[in-house]
């Protein structure tokens, strides 16, 4: 059974710049890619960590350009990213990501069952309010983003 929440259930704060795009992996329940304004390509696997990405790659161009799009191939074996000058880069991913095991689904379902909505702040707590239950991040400017309930 899938829980339906109106508030985010997880907030990830691993970025110094804006996150421009995020895409769930088409096969792996706990994996997604994110690209940011500093040219990072991050692969997250929530089965392994909710604190940091499992892999971080730099934009292959010689100068740092914002990456503003990412997209998985239908089979999940490749990730394409696009930068602010129109260059597309393609990355291959490990078989453990594109061909997840049954245990990966079980592990993610167990983790997701433990997620609870992050309570919204009230205006009297601060300029942005106060979280009833703090997530890893309380910032709202670029670089902080909320991940809603799984797919």
Short mmCIF file of C-alpha atoms in Angstrom, two decimals:
data_model
loop_
_atom_site.label_atom_id
_atom_site.label_comp_id
_atom_site.label_asym_id
_atom_site.label_seq_id
_atom_site.Cartn_x
_atom_site.Cartn_y
_atom_site.Cartn_z
CA UNK A 1 0.00 0.00 0.00
CA UNK A 2 1.33 3.45 -0.94
CA UNK A 3 0.92 6.27 1.56
CA UNK A 4 -0.24 9.57 0.17
CA UNK A 5 1.25 12.64 1.86
CA UNK A 6 0.66 16.29 1.11
CA UNK A 7 4.02 17.39 2.56
CA UNK A 8 7.55 16.26 1.65
CA UNK A 9 8.85 13.20 3.46
CA UNK A 10 12.56 13.78 2.89
CA UNK A 11 14.70 16.85 2.38
CA UNK A 12 18.21 16.48 0.96
CA UNK A 13 20.80 19.21 1.49
CA UNK A 14 23.92 18.35 -0.46
CA UNK A 15 24.16 21.30 -2.83
CA UNK A 16 25.79 24.71 -2.83
CA UNK A 17 23.96 25.86 -5.97
CA UNK A 18 20.53 25.36 -7.52
CA UNK A 19 19.41 21.86 -8.46
CA UNK A 20 18.02 22.14 -11.97
CA UNK A 21 16.71 18.65 -12.68
CA UNK A 22 16.04 15.37 -10.90
CA UNK A 23 14.90 12.09 -12.42
CA UNK A 24 14.02 8.79 -10.74
CA UNK A 25 15.73 5.78 -12.26
CA UNK A 26 13.32 3.80 -14.46
CA UNK A 27 14.17 0.43 -12.82
CA UNK A 28 15.76 0.93 -9.40
CA UNK A 29 13.29 1.98 -6.68
CA UNK A 30 15.78 3.99 -4.60
CA UNK A 31 17.95 5.54 -7.30
CA UNK A 32 17.70 8.93 -8.94
CA UNK A 33 19.97 11.41 -10.68
CA UNK A 34 20.28 15.14 -10.01
CA UNK A 35 22.16 17.91 -11.83
CA UNK A 36 23.09 21.32 -10.43
CA UNK A 37 24.35 24.77 -11.29
CA UNK A 38 27.96 23.89 -10.47
CA UNK A 39 28.11 21.18 -13.14
CA UNK A 40 27.69 18.17 -10.84
CA UNK A 41 25.94 14.98 -11.88
CA UNK A 42 24.87 13.07 -8.77
CA UNK A 43 23.60 9.52 -8.51
CA UNK A 44 21.66 8.94 -5.33
CA UNK A 45 20.71 5.52 -4.00
CA UNK A 46 18.45 5.95 -1.00
CA UNK A 47 19.04 2.30 -0.08
CA UNK A 48 22.68 3.19 0.59
CA UNK A 49 22.50 6.77 1.91
CA UNK A 50 20.07 9.64 2.46
CA UNK A 51 22.95 11.93 3.46
CA UNK A 52 24.95 12.15 0.22
CA UNK A 53 24.99 10.86 -3.34
CA UNK A 54 26.73 7.53 -3.96
CA UNK A 55 28.49 8.97 -7.04
CA UNK A 56 29.29 12.56 -8.00
CA UNK A 57 30.70 13.40 -11.43
CA UNK A 58 31.83 16.77 -12.74
CA UNK A 59 30.71 18.31 -16.01
CA UNK A 60 33.28 17.01 -18.52
CA UNK A 61 33.75 20.47 -20.09
CA UNK A 62 36.95 22.30 -19.18
CA UNK A 63 35.02 25.11 -17.49
CA UNK A 64 32.22 24.71 -15.00
CA UNK A 65 28.84 25.09 -16.62
CA UNK A 66 25.44 24.61 -15.07
CA UNK A 67 23.85 21.28 -15.91
CA UNK A 68 20.17 21.91 -16.37
CA UNK A 69 18.70 18.65 -17.68
CA UNK A 70 19.08 14.93 -17.09
CA UNK A 71 17.25 11.96 -18.53
CA UNK A 72 17.57 8.18 -18.19
CA UNK A 73 17.52 5.83 -21.16
CA UNK A 74 14.46 3.56 -21.18
CA UNK A 75 16.52 0.58 -20.04
CA UNK A 76 18.22 2.61 -17.27
CA UNK A 77 21.75 1.81 -18.47
CA UNK A 78 22.63 5.38 -19.46
CA UNK A 79 22.05 8.87 -18.13
CA UNK A 80 22.18 11.87 -20.46
CA UNK A 81 22.82 15.39 -19.14
CA UNK A 82 22.68 18.76 -20.86
CA UNK A 83 24.60 21.90 -19.93
CA UNK A 84 23.93 25.60 -20.40
CA UNK A 85 25.86 25.70 -23.71
CA UNK A 86 23.89 22.86 -25.28
CA UNK A 87 26.42 20.06 -24.79
CA UNK A 88 24.95 16.63 -24.05
CA UNK A 89 27.01 14.10 -22.08
CA UNK A 90 26.10 10.43 -21.63
CA UNK A 91 27.12 8.36 -18.61
CA UNK A 92 26.93 4.59 -18.16
CA UNK A 93 25.74 3.16 -14.85
CA UNK A 94 26.63 -0.01 -13.01
CA UNK A 95 24.53 -3.16 -13.43
CA UNK A 96 23.55 -3.00 -9.75
CA UNK A 97 21.58 0.14 -10.62
CA UNK A 98 20.05 -0.73 -13.98
CA UNK A 99 19.27 -4.32 -12.96
CA UNK A 100 18.20 -4.11 -9.29
CA UNK A 101 17.77 -7.21 -7.17
CA UNK A 102 14.56 -8.16 -5.36
CA UNK A 103 16.35 -7.22 -2.13
CA UNK A 104 16.71 -3.62 -3.40
CA UNK A 105 12.92 -3.34 -3.70
CA UNK A 106 12.37 -4.85 -0.26
CA UNK A 107 14.97 -2.56 1.32
CA UNK A 108 13.52 0.55 -0.29
CA UNK A 109 9.97 -0.37 0.73
CA UNK A 110 11.11 -0.82 4.34
CA UNK A 111 12.88 2.55 4.29
CA UNK A 112 9.95 4.32 2.62
CA UNK A 113 7.51 2.96 5.23
CA UNK A 114 9.49 4.86 7.85
CA UNK A 115 9.18 8.22 6.08
CA UNK A 116 6.84 10.67 7.73
CA UNK A 117 5.72 14.06 6.43
CA UNK A 118 7.95 16.96 7.35
CA UNK A 119 5.76 19.36 9.27
CA UNK A 120 5.39 22.83 7.87
CA UNK A 121 6.81 25.73 9.80
CA UNK A 122 4.75 28.35 11.51
CA UNK A 123 5.34 32.03 10.83
CA UNK A 124 6.08 32.89 14.46
CA UNK A 125 9.03 30.45 14.65
CA UNK A 126 11.25 32.36 12.19
CA UNK A 127 11.16 34.11 8.85
CA UNK A 128 10.63 30.73 7.22
CA UNK A 129 9.01 29.17 10.25
CA UNK A 130 10.09 26.10 12.20
CA UNK A 131 9.80 22.48 11.25
CA UNK A 132 7.83 20.35 13.67
CA UNK A 133 10.19 17.52 12.85
CA UNK A 134 13.47 18.70 11.32
CA UNK A 135 14.65 17.33 8.04
CA UNK A 136 18.35 17.35 7.16
CA UNK A 137 17.86 20.86 5.77
CA UNK A 138 15.84 23.88 6.77
CA UNK A 139 17.03 26.19 3.96
CA UNK A 140 14.73 27.11 1.13
CA UNK A 141 17.09 28.86 -1.30
CA UNK A 142 18.69 27.17 -4.29
CA UNK A 143 20.46 23.93 -3.60
CA UNK A 144 17.89 22.58 -1.19
CA UNK A 145 15.04 20.56 -2.55
CA UNK A 146 12.38 18.31 -1.19
CA UNK A 147 11.76 14.78 -2.35
CA UNK A 148 8.14 13.72 -2.06
CA UNK A 149 6.86 10.19 -1.51
CA UNK A 150 8.47 7.54 -3.66
CA UNK A 151 7.29 7.42 -7.27
#
